PDB file of C-alpha atoms and ligand atoms in Angstrom:
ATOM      1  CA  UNK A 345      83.371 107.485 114.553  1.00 89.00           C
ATOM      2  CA  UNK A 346      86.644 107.438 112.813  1.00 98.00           C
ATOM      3  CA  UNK A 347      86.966 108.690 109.394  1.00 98.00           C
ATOM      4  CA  UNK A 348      89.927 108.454 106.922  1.00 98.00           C
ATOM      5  CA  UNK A 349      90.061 110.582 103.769  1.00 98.00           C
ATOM      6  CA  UNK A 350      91.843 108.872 101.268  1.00 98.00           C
ATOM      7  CA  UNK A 351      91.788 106.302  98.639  1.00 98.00           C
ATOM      8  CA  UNK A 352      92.436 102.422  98.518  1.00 98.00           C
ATOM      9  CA  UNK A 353      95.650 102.254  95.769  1.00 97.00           C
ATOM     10  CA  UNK A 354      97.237 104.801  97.751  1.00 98.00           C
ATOM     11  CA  UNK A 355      99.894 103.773  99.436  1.00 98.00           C
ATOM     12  CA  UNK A 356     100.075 106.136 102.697  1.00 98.00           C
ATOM     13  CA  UNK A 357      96.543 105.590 102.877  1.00 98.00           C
ATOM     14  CA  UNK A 358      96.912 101.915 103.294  1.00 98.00           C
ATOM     15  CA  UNK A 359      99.970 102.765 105.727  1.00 98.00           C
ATOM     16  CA  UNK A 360      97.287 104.111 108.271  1.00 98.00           C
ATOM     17  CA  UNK A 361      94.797 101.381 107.126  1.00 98.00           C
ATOM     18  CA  UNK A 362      97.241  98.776 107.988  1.00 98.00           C
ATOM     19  CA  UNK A 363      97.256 100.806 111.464  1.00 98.00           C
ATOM     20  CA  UNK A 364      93.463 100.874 111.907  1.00 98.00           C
ATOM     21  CA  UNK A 365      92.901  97.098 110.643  1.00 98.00           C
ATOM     22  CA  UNK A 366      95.742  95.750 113.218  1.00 97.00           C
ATOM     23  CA  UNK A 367      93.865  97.181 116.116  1.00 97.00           C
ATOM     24  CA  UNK A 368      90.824  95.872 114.993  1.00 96.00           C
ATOM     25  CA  UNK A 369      89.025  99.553 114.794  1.00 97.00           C
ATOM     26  CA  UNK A 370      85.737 100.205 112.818  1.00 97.00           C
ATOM     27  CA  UNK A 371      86.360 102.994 110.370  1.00 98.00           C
ATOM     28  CA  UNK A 372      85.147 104.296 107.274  1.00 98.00           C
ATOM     29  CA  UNK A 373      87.246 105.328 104.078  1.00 98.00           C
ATOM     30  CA  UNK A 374      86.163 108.453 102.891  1.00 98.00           C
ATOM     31  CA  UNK A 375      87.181 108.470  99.384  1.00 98.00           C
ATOM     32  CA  UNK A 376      88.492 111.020  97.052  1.00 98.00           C
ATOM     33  CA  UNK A 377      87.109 110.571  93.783  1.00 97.00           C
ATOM     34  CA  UNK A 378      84.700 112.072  92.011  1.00 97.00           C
ATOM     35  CA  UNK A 379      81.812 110.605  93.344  1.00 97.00           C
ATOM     36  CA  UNK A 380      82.564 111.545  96.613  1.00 98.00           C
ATOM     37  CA  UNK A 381      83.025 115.785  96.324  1.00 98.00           C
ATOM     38  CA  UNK A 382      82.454 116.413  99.992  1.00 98.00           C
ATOM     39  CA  UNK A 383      85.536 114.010 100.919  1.00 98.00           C
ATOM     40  CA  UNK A 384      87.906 116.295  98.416  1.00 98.00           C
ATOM     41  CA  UNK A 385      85.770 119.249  99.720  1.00 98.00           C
ATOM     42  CA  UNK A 386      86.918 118.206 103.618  1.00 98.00           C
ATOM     43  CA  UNK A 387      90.555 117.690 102.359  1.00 98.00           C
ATOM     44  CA  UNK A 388      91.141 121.186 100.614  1.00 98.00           C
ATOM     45  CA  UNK A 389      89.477 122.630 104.012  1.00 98.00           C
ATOM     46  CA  UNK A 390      91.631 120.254 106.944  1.00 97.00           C
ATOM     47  CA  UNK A 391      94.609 119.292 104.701  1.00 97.00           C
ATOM     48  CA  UNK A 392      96.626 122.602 104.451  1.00 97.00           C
ATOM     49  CA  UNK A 393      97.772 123.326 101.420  1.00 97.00           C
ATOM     50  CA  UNK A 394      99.765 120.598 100.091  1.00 96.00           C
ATOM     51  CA  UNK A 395      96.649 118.182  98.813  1.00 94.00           C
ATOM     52  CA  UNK A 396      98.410 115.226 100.716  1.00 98.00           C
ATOM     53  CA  UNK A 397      96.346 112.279 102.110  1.00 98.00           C
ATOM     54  CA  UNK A 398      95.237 110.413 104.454  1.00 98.00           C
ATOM     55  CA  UNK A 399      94.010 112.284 106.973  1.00 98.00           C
ATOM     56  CA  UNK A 400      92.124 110.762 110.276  1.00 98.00           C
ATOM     57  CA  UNK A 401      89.052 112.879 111.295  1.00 98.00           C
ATOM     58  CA  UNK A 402      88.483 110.975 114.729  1.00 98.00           C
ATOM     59  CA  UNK A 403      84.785 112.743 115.804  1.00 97.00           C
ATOM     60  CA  UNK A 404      86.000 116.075 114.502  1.00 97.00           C
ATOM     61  CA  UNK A 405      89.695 116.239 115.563  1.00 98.00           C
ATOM     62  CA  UNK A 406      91.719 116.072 112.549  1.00 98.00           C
ATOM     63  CA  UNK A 407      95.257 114.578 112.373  1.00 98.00           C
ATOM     64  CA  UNK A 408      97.488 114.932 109.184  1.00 98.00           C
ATOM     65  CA  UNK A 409     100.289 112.576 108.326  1.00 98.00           C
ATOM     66  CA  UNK A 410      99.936 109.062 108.513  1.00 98.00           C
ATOM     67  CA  UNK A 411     102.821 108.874 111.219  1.00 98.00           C
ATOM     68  CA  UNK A 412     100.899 111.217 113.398  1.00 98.00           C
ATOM     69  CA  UNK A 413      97.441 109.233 112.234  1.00 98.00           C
ATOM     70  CA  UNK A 414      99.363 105.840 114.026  1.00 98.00           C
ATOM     71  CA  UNK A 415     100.440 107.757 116.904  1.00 98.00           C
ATOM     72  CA  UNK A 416      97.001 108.968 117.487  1.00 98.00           C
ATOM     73  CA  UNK A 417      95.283 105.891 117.123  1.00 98.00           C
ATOM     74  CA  UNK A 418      98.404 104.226 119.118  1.00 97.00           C
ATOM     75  CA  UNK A 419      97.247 107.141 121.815  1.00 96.00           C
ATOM     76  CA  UNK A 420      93.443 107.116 121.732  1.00 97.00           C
ATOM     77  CA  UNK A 421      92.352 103.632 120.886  1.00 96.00           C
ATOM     78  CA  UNK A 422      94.821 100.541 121.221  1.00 88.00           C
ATOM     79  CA  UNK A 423      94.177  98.422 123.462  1.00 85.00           C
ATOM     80  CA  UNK A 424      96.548  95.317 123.760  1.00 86.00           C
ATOM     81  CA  UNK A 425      98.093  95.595 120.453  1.00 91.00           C
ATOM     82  CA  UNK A 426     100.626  98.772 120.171  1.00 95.00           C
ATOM     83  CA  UNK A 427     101.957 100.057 117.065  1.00 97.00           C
ATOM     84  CA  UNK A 428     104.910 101.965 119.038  1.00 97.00           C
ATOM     85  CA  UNK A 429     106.524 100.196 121.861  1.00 95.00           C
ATOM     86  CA  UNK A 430     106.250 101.703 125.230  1.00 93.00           C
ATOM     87  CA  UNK A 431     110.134 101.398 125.688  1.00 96.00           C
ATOM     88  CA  UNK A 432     111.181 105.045 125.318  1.00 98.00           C
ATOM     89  CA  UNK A 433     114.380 103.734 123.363  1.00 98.00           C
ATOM     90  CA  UNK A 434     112.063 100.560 121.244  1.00 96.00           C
ATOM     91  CA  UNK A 435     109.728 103.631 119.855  1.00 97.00           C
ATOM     92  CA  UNK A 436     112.712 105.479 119.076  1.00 98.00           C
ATOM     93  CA  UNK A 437     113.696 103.056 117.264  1.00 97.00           C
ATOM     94  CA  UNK A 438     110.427 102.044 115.548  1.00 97.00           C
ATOM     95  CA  UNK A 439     109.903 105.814 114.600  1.00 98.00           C
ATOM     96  CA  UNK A 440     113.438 105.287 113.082  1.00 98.00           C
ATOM     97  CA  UNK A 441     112.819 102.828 110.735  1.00 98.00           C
ATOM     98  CA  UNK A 442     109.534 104.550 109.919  1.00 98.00           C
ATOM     99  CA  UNK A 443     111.091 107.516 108.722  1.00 98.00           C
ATOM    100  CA  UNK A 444     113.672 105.646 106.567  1.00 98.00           C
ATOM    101  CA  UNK A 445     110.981 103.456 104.630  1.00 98.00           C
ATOM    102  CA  UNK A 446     109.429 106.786 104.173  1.00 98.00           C
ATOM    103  CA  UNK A 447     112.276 108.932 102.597  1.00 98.00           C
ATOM    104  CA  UNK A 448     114.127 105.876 101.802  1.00 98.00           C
ATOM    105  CA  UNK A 449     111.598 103.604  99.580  1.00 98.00           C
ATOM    106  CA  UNK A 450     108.266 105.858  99.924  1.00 98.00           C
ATOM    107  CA  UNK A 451     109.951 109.061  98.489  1.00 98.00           C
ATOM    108  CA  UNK A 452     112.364 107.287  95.335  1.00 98.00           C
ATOM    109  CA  UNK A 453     109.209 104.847  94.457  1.00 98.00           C
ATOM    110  CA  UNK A 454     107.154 108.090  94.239  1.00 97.00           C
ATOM    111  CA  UNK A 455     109.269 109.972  92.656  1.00 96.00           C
ATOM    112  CA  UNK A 456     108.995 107.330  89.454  1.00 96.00           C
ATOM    113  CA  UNK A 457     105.234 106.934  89.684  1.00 95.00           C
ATOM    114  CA  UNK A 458     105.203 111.081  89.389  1.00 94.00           C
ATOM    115  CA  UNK A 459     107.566 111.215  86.393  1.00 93.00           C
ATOM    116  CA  UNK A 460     105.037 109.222  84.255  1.00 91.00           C
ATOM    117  CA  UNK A 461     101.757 111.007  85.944  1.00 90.00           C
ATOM    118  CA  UNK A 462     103.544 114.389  84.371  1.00 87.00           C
ATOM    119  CA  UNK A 463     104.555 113.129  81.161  1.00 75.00           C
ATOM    120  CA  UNK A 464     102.833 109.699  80.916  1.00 70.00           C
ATOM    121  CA  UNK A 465     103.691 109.467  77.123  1.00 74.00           C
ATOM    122  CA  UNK A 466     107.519 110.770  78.134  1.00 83.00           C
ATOM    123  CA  UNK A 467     108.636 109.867  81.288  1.00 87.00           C
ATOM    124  CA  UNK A 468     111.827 111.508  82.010  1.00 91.00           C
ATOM    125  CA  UNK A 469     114.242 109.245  81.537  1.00 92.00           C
ATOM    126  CA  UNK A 470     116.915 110.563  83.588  1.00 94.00           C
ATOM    127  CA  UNK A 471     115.036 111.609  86.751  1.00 94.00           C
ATOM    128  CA  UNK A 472     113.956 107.661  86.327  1.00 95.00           C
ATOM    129  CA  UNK A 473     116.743 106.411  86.587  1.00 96.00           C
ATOM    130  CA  UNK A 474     117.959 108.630  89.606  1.00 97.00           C
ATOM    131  CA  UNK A 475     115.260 107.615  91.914  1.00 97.00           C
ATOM    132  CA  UNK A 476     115.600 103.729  90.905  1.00 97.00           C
ATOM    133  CA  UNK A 477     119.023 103.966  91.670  1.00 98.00           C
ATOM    134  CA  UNK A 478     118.035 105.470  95.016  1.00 98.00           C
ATOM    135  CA  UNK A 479     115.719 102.032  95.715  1.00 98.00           C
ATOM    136  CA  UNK A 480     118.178 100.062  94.836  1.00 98.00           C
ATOM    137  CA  UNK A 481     120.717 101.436  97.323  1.00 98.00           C
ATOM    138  CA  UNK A 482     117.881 101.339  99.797  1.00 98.00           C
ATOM    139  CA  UNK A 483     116.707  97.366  99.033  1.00 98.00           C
ATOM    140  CA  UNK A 484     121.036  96.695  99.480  1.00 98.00           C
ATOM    141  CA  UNK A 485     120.526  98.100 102.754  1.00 98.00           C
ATOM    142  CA  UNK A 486     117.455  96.804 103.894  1.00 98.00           C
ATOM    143  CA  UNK A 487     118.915  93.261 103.115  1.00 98.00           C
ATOM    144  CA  UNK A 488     121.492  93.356 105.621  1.00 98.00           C
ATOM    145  CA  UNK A 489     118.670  95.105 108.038  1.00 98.00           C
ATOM    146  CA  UNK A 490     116.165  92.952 107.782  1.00 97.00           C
ATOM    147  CA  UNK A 491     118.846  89.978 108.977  1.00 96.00           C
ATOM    148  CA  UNK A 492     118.969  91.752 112.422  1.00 97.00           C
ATOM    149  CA  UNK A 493     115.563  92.987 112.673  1.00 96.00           C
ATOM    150  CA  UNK A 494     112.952  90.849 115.132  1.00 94.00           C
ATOM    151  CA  UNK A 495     109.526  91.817 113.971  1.00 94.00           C
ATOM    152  CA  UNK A 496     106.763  92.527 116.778  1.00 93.00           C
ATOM    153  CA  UNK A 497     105.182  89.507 118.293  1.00 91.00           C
ATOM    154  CA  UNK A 498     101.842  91.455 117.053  1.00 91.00           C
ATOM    155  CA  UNK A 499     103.091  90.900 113.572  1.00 93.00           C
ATOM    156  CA  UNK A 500     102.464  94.838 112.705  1.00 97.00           C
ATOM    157  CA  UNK A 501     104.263  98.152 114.335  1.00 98.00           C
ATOM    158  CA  UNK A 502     104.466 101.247 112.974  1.00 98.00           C
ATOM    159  CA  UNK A 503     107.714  99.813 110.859  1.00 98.00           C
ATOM    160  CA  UNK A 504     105.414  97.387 109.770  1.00 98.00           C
ATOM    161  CA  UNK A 505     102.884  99.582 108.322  1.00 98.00           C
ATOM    162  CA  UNK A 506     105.478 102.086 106.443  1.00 98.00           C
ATOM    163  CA  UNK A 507     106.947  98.782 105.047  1.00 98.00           C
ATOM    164  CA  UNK A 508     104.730  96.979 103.615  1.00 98.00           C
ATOM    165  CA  UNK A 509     103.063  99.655 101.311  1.00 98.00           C
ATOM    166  CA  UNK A 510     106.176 101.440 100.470  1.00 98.00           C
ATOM    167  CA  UNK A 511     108.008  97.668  98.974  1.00 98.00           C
ATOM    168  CA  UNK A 512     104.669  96.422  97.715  1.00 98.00           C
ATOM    169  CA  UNK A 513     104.186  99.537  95.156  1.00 98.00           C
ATOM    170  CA  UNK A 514     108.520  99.881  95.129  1.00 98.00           C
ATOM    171  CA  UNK A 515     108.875  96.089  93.690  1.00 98.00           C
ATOM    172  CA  UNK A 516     106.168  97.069  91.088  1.00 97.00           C
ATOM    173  CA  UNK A 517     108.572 100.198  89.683  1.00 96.00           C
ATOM    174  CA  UNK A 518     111.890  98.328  90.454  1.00 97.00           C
ATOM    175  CA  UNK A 519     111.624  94.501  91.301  1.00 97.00           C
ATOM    176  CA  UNK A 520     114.045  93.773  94.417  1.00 98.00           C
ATOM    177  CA  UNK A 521     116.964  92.043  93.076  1.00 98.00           C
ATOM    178  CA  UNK A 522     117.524  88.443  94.007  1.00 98.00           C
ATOM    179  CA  UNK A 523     120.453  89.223  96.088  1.00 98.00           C
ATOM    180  CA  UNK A 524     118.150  90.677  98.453  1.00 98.00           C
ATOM    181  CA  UNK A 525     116.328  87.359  99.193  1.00 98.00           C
ATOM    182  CA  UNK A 526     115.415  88.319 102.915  1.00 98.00           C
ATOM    183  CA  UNK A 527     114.012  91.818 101.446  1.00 98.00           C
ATOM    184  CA  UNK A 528     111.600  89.625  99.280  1.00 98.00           C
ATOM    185  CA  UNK A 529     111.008  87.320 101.341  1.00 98.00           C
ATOM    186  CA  UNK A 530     109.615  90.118 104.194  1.00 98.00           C
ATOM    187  CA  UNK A 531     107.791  91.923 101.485  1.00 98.00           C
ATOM    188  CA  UNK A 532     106.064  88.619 100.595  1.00 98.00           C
ATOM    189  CA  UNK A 533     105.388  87.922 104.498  1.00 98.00           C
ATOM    190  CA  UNK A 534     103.765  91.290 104.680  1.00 98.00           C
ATOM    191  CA  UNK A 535     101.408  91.302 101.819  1.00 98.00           C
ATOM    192  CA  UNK A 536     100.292  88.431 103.849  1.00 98.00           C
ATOM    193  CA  UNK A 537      99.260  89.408 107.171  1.00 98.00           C
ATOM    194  CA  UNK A 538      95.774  89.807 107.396  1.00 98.00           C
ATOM    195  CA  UNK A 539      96.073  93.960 107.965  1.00 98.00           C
ATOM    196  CA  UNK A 540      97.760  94.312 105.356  1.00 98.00           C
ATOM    197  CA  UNK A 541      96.287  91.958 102.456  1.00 98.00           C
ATOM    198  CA  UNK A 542      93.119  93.642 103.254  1.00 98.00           C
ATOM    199  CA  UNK A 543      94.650  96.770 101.883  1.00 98.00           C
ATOM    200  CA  UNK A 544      96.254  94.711  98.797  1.00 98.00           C
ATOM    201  CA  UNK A 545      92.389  93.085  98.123  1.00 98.00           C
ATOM    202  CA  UNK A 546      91.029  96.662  98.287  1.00 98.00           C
ATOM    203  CA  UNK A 547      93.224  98.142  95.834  1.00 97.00           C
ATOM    204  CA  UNK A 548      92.933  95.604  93.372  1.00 97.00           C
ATOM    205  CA  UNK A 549      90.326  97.614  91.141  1.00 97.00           C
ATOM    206  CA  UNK A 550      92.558 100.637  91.123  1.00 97.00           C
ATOM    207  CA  UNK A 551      95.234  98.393  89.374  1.00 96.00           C
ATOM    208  CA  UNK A 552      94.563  99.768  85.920  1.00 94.00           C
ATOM    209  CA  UNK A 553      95.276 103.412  87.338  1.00 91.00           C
ATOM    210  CA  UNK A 554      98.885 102.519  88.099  1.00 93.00           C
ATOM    211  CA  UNK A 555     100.779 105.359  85.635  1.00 90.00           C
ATOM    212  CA  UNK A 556     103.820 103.105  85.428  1.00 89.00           C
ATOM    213  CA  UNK A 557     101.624 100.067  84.099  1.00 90.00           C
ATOM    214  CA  UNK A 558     100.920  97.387  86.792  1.00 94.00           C
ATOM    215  CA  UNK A 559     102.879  94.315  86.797  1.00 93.00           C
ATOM    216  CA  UNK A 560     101.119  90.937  86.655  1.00 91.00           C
ATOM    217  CA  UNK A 561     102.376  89.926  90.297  1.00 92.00           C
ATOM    218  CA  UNK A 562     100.755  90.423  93.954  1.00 94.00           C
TER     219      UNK A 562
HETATM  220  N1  GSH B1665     103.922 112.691 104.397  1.00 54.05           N
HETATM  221  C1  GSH B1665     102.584 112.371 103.978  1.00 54.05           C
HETATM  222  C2  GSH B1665     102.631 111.918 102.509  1.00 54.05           C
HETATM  223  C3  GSH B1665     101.262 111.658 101.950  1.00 54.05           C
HETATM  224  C4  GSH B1665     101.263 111.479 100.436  1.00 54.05           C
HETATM  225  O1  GSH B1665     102.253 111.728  99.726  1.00 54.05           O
HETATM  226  N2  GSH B1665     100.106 111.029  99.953  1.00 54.05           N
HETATM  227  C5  GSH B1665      99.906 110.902  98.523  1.00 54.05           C
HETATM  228  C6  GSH B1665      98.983 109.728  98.244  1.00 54.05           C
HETATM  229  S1  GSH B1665      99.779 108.187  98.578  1.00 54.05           S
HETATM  230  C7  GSH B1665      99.225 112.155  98.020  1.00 54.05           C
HETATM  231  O2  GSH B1665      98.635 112.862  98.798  1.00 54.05           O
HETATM  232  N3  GSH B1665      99.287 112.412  96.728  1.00 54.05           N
HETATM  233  C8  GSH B1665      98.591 113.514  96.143  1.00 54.05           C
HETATM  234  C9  GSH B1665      99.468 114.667  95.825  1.00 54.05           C
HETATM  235  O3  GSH B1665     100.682 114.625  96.092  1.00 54.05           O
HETATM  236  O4  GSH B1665      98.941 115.634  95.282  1.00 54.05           O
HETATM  237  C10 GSH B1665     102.003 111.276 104.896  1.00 54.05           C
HETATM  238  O5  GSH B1665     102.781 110.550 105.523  1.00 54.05           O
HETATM  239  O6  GSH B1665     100.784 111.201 105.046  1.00 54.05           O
END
């Protein structure tokens, strides 16, 4: 049985989510909250010390990261769908782009959602403005990307699922600009394959928790 430990309106849990739903797995989501102690219980035990979720327990083998949760699910149970081509130079590639929309988008929209979880009646205005910045170098980037960039005839990779949860909750803290139509365009084409608006359905009751405020969109 395969087990994830993390919570719907998180975004690297839906990053493995979007993983699990595109090869058609059964799973359960363990989640953290506090009517489910054992799940936080199992995290502070398997997690290491950083409190950072997902994490796949696959029958008692537990993988951290949601990269390494693909790759193991890419490993142990695809069958004709991959989320990392077999092309040595493709997956290269693929684990490229994951690790930009990770450190790239991910990190910068993070970094704003933190500064109002520490000082939600404060937010530092400064640090803010740093990490929006940051995005918005990132969306001028991803523009001229995405205009070169053939998506998988599957619909979802691995790029796929570090996208779409990284410029879903990145739009929400700094709307893409309308010179990057083919940015919002994509991010609009992902919240619509099936994987992924699974995740966006699912989260929808967390909405009010957003620290930032949720926007009326999505
Ligand atoms: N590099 C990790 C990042 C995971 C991460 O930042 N998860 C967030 C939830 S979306 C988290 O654990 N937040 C709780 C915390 O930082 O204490 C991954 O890819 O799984």
């Amino acid at each position: 049985m395969l087990s994830l430990i993390g919570h719907p309106f998180s975004s690297y849990t839906w990053k493995a989510q979007i993983a699990l739903h595109a090869l058609e797995l059964d799973y359960e989501l363990a989640i953290l909250d506090e009517d489910h102690p054992e799940n936080g219980v199992f995290l502070a035990r398997h997690g290491g010390p950083w409190g950072k979720f997902p994490l796949l327990n696959d029958d008692g083998t537990v993988i951290m990261e949601s990269s390494s949760i693909i790759e193991w699910l890419d490993l142990h149970h695809a069958g004709s769908t991959r989320m990392i081509p077999q092309d040595p130079d493709e997956a290269l590639r693929t684990r490229m782009f994951d690790r930009i929309f990770d450190n790239y988008v991910m990190t910068p929209m993070q970094a704003v959602v933190g500064e109002y979880l520490r000082g939600a009646e404060q937010p530092d205005a400064a640090r803010i403005a740093e990490s929006t910045e940051r995005l918005r170098q990132s969306y001028g980037w991803l523009e001229s990307w995405r205009a070169t960039y053939a998506p998988p005839e599957a619909g979802v990779s691995l790029v796929e699922c570090a996208a779409a949860p990284s410029l879903f909750y990145a739009d929400w803290v700094d709307p893409i600009p309308e010179q990057c139509p083919l940015l919002r365009e994509w991010r609009a084409h992902l919240l619509a394959l099936p994987p992924v608006a699974r995740c966006v359905e699912q989260a929808r009751p967390y909405r009010s928790y957003f620290p930032p405020g949720a926007p009326d969109l999505d």
